[in-house]
Amino acid sequence: MSKEIEYKLAEDIKNKYNNVNIIINEEEPYTLYSCCSISQLLDIKNIRSVIRYYSNNEIIKKLTHTNGGKQIMSYLTYKGLMKLLSKSRKEKIIEFAKLFNLDLISKNYLCAELDTITCIMKTFSKEVMITQYKVGKYKVDLYFVDYKLVIECDENHSNIDYDTERQLEIESILGCKFIRYKPHDKNFNIFHLLNDIYKYISGIQNIETFYSVDKLLNIIEDRELLDEIKSDNDSDNDEDYDSDY
């Protein structure tokens, strides 16, 4: 996200709520939002539980001067704040997003897409892959060049007719195989997706086999990212998680 957009949001929030602790930096992360301040502002009672799986570019711990002396405090980055807001259906948070013109649906989708694509690329890092690969007038999310395999992340409200026509045209140009997934679907499982890809590029796609999580993890370098995505998906499907904050 651009520095200007982050600055504008931080300044708008400060002007509206002067008691919110926000740090503005010249270098990345450009803006940091105190978890304590945000939890009080949005009435999030269990923020520690909510953010426990956030990555290092979503939450930062910082030594801060407080009334009780210096303490290590947790701060949300811009990405972390958007993730926090987009994961909740709480009316107060929705109203907060509307107040500052935040498009949480697209931000939530983008976050999930980037996380899963990153996970796939780290898992199969020895393969030749191209993101946003251009095919005619289209671009596909991820393309395994040597296997002519296209990986596509579908939006929640995709146009089925358009997607079908688009896929057929891409297949006719590349002679490729498509693997599609919906990260927000209640049945989505990152390990199932990785299994499908692994079986295809291994040349055993016709065998009805599901490789164990342990076997997959042996070829996966970034376990924390997988845990985070799996946790995000589990929390998306848990109504209690959303209602808690």
XYZ file of C-alpha atoms in Angstrom:
245
model
C 0.000 0.000 0.000
C 1.292 3.483 -0.821
C 2.647 5.753 1.859
C 0.107 8.451 0.991
C -2.896 6.158 1.482
C -1.567 4.901 4.816
C -0.840 8.443 5.987
C -4.281 9.689 4.998
C -6.093 6.943 6.881
C -3.955 7.466 9.984
C -4.546 11.224 9.919
C -8.291 10.794 9.353
C -8.566 8.412 12.304
C -6.497 10.719 14.518
C -8.666 13.704 13.606
C -11.817 11.767 14.437
C -10.507 9.940 17.516
C -7.668 11.836 19.161
C -7.235 9.206 21.881
C -6.096 6.517 19.431
C -2.368 5.842 19.664
C -0.980 5.882 16.115
C 2.697 6.006 15.141
C 3.595 7.493 11.753
C 6.996 6.631 10.271
C 9.010 7.861 7.304
C 9.951 4.293 6.403
C 7.959 1.061 6.352
C 5.880 0.259 8.280
C 4.542 3.751 7.597
C 1.750 3.550 10.164
C 1.309 1.567 13.373
C -1.905 1.340 15.386
C -1.830 0.472 19.078
C -3.708 -2.795 19.607
C -4.885 -1.513 22.967
C -6.290 1.684 21.422
C -7.981 -0.161 18.568
C -9.522 -2.732 20.902
C -10.988 0.052 23.057
C -12.201 2.058 20.076
C -13.914 -0.897 18.391
C -14.911 -2.709 21.589
C -12.854 -5.812 20.799
C -12.618 -7.687 24.080
C -10.337 -10.528 23.026
C -7.890 -8.815 20.681
C -4.944 -10.932 21.900
C -6.758 -14.046 20.762
C -7.724 -12.443 17.455
C -4.177 -11.390 16.533
C -2.271 -14.390 17.878
C -1.597 -15.817 14.404
C -0.785 -12.519 12.696
C 2.503 -12.421 10.811
C 5.452 -10.103 11.389
C 4.262 -7.703 8.694
C 0.830 -7.465 10.318
C 1.767 -6.925 13.953
C 4.879 -5.413 15.527
C 5.998 -5.302 19.154
C 7.570 -2.013 20.154
C 9.093 -0.598 23.348
C 6.746 2.224 24.321
C 6.691 4.892 27.037
C 3.538 4.508 29.146
C 2.261 5.901 32.443
C 3.624 2.762 34.061
C 7.045 3.169 32.469
C 8.526 1.525 29.390
C 6.587 -1.494 28.168
C 6.566 -3.770 25.142
C 3.338 -2.933 23.302
C 1.731 -4.549 20.263
C 0.951 -2.466 17.177
C -0.990 -3.321 14.047
C 0.477 -2.339 10.697
C -1.849 -1.045 7.981
C -2.132 -4.588 6.636
C -2.829 -5.911 10.118
C -5.531 -3.316 10.722
C -7.236 -4.155 7.425
C -7.092 -7.845 8.288
C -8.589 -7.216 11.719
C -11.439 -5.171 10.271
C -12.170 -7.496 7.364
C -12.441 -10.592 9.561
C -15.355 -9.266 11.603
C -19.069 -8.864 10.920
C -19.539 -6.771 14.045
C -21.771 -3.777 13.346
C -19.476 -1.299 15.101
C -16.522 -2.364 12.950
C -18.590 -2.253 9.762
C -19.693 1.292 10.621
C -16.074 2.246 11.340
C -15.057 0.943 7.910
C -17.859 2.876 6.222
C -16.875 6.058 8.051
C -13.401 5.930 6.504
C -14.490 4.496 3.119
C -12.651 1.207 3.574
C -13.526 -1.506 1.053
C -13.095 -4.471 3.350
C -14.528 -7.092 0.992
C -11.881 -6.558 -1.670
C -9.129 -6.125 0.940
C -10.081 -9.391 2.619
C -10.146 -11.220 -0.708
C -6.827 -9.719 -1.780
C -5.213 -10.680 1.508
C -6.366 -14.299 1.186
C -5.286 -14.483 -2.454
C -1.811 -13.123 -1.770
C -1.326 -15.393 1.248
C -2.299 -18.570 -0.589
C -0.337 -17.721 -3.742
C 2.715 -16.948 -1.590
C 2.284 -20.249 0.207
C 2.101 -22.156 -3.084
C 5.224 -20.432 -4.393
C 7.189 -21.173 -1.226
C 6.039 -24.793 -1.249
C 7.103 -25.380 -4.856
C 10.003 -22.937 -4.865
C 12.151 -25.181 -7.090
C 9.626 -24.996 -9.916
C 9.404 -22.257 -12.556
C 6.366 -20.111 -11.763
C 5.129 -16.749 -13.001
C 2.575 -14.642 -11.163
C 0.053 -12.578 -13.121
C 1.072 -14.409 -16.297
C -0.378 -12.725 -19.381
C -2.367 -14.910 -21.774
C -3.927 -12.947 -24.618
C -6.093 -10.256 -23.040
C -6.125 -12.044 -19.676
C -3.803 -12.569 -16.739
C -3.756 -15.684 -14.578
C -2.821 -15.661 -10.900
C -0.027 -18.226 -11.108
C 1.414 -20.310 -13.953
C 3.677 -23.360 -13.625
C 5.565 -22.988 -16.897
C 7.029 -26.496 -17.217
C 3.716 -28.197 -16.483
C 1.356 -25.810 -18.262
C -0.578 -25.570 -15.013
C -2.679 -22.508 -14.141
C -3.629 -21.760 -10.534
C -6.577 -19.416 -10.114
C -8.010 -17.883 -6.946
C -11.748 -17.313 -7.383
C -13.545 -14.369 -5.841
C -16.580 -14.862 -3.643
C -18.975 -13.433 -6.209
C -17.364 -14.474 -9.454
C -19.294 -14.458 -12.718
C -19.525 -18.153 -13.621
C -20.326 -17.598 -17.307
C -17.474 -15.120 -17.726
C -15.030 -17.342 -15.816
C -15.954 -20.366 -17.945
C -15.505 -18.458 -21.204
C -12.238 -16.985 -19.962
C -10.892 -20.385 -18.895
C -11.792 -22.007 -22.222
C -10.001 -19.256 -24.122
C -6.888 -19.529 -21.962
C -6.886 -23.324 -22.284
C -7.099 -23.039 -26.067
C -4.085 -20.718 -26.125
C -1.864 -22.538 -23.621
C -3.163 -26.096 -23.809
C -3.042 -25.981 -20.032
C -4.622 -27.525 -16.939
C -6.573 -25.329 -14.476
C -6.698 -25.735 -10.707
C -9.121 -23.266 -9.123
C -9.798 -22.618 -5.460
C -11.923 -20.355 -3.273
C -10.068 -19.327 -0.096
C -13.260 -18.127 1.572
C -15.264 -21.254 0.881
C -16.195 -23.032 4.113
C -14.688 -26.271 2.777
C -11.402 -24.740 1.619
C -8.299 -26.460 2.968
C -4.825 -25.248 2.018
C -3.404 -28.767 2.334
C -5.934 -30.172 -0.131
C -4.941 -27.479 -2.610
C -1.236 -28.225 -2.197
C -1.956 -31.934 -2.605
C -3.780 -31.324 -5.884
C -0.861 -29.314 -7.229
C 1.730 -31.788 -5.952
C -0.043 -34.769 -7.511
C -0.383 -33.012 -10.859
C 3.215 -31.875 -11.216
C 4.420 -35.276 -9.980
C 2.640 -36.925 -12.893
C 0.330 -38.944 -10.653
C -2.760 -36.787 -10.928
C -4.907 -39.760 -11.916
C -4.186 -41.620 -8.682
C -6.705 -41.089 -5.897
C -4.171 -40.318 -3.200
C -4.132 -37.769 -0.428
C -0.675 -37.170 0.934
C -0.373 -36.730 4.664
C 0.222 -33.306 6.139
C 3.581 -34.509 7.488
C 4.724 -35.572 4.022
C 3.720 -32.239 2.556
C 5.446 -30.359 5.351
C 8.681 -32.116 4.456
C 8.740 -30.128 1.205
C 7.348 -26.925 2.668
C 9.847 -24.398 3.962
C 7.488 -21.851 5.511
C 5.387 -23.648 8.120
C 4.353 -20.436 9.856
C 2.658 -19.125 6.723
C 0.765 -22.399 6.323
C -0.331 -22.318 9.952
C -1.498 -18.747 9.535
C -3.542 -19.503 6.407
C -5.031 -22.622 7.977
C -5.874 -20.626 11.098
C -7.419 -17.814 9.058
C -9.571 -20.308 7.185
C -10.643 -22.027 10.407
C -11.501 -18.695 11.976
C -13.453 -17.597 8.895
C -15.610 -20.703 9.279
C -16.142 -20.321 13.021
C -19.150 -18.130 13.725
C -18.096 -17.736 17.341
C -14.813 -16.200 16.194
C -16.585 -13.414 14.325
C -19.167 -12.828 17.023
C -16.465 -12.600 19.696
C -15.315 -9.259 18.326
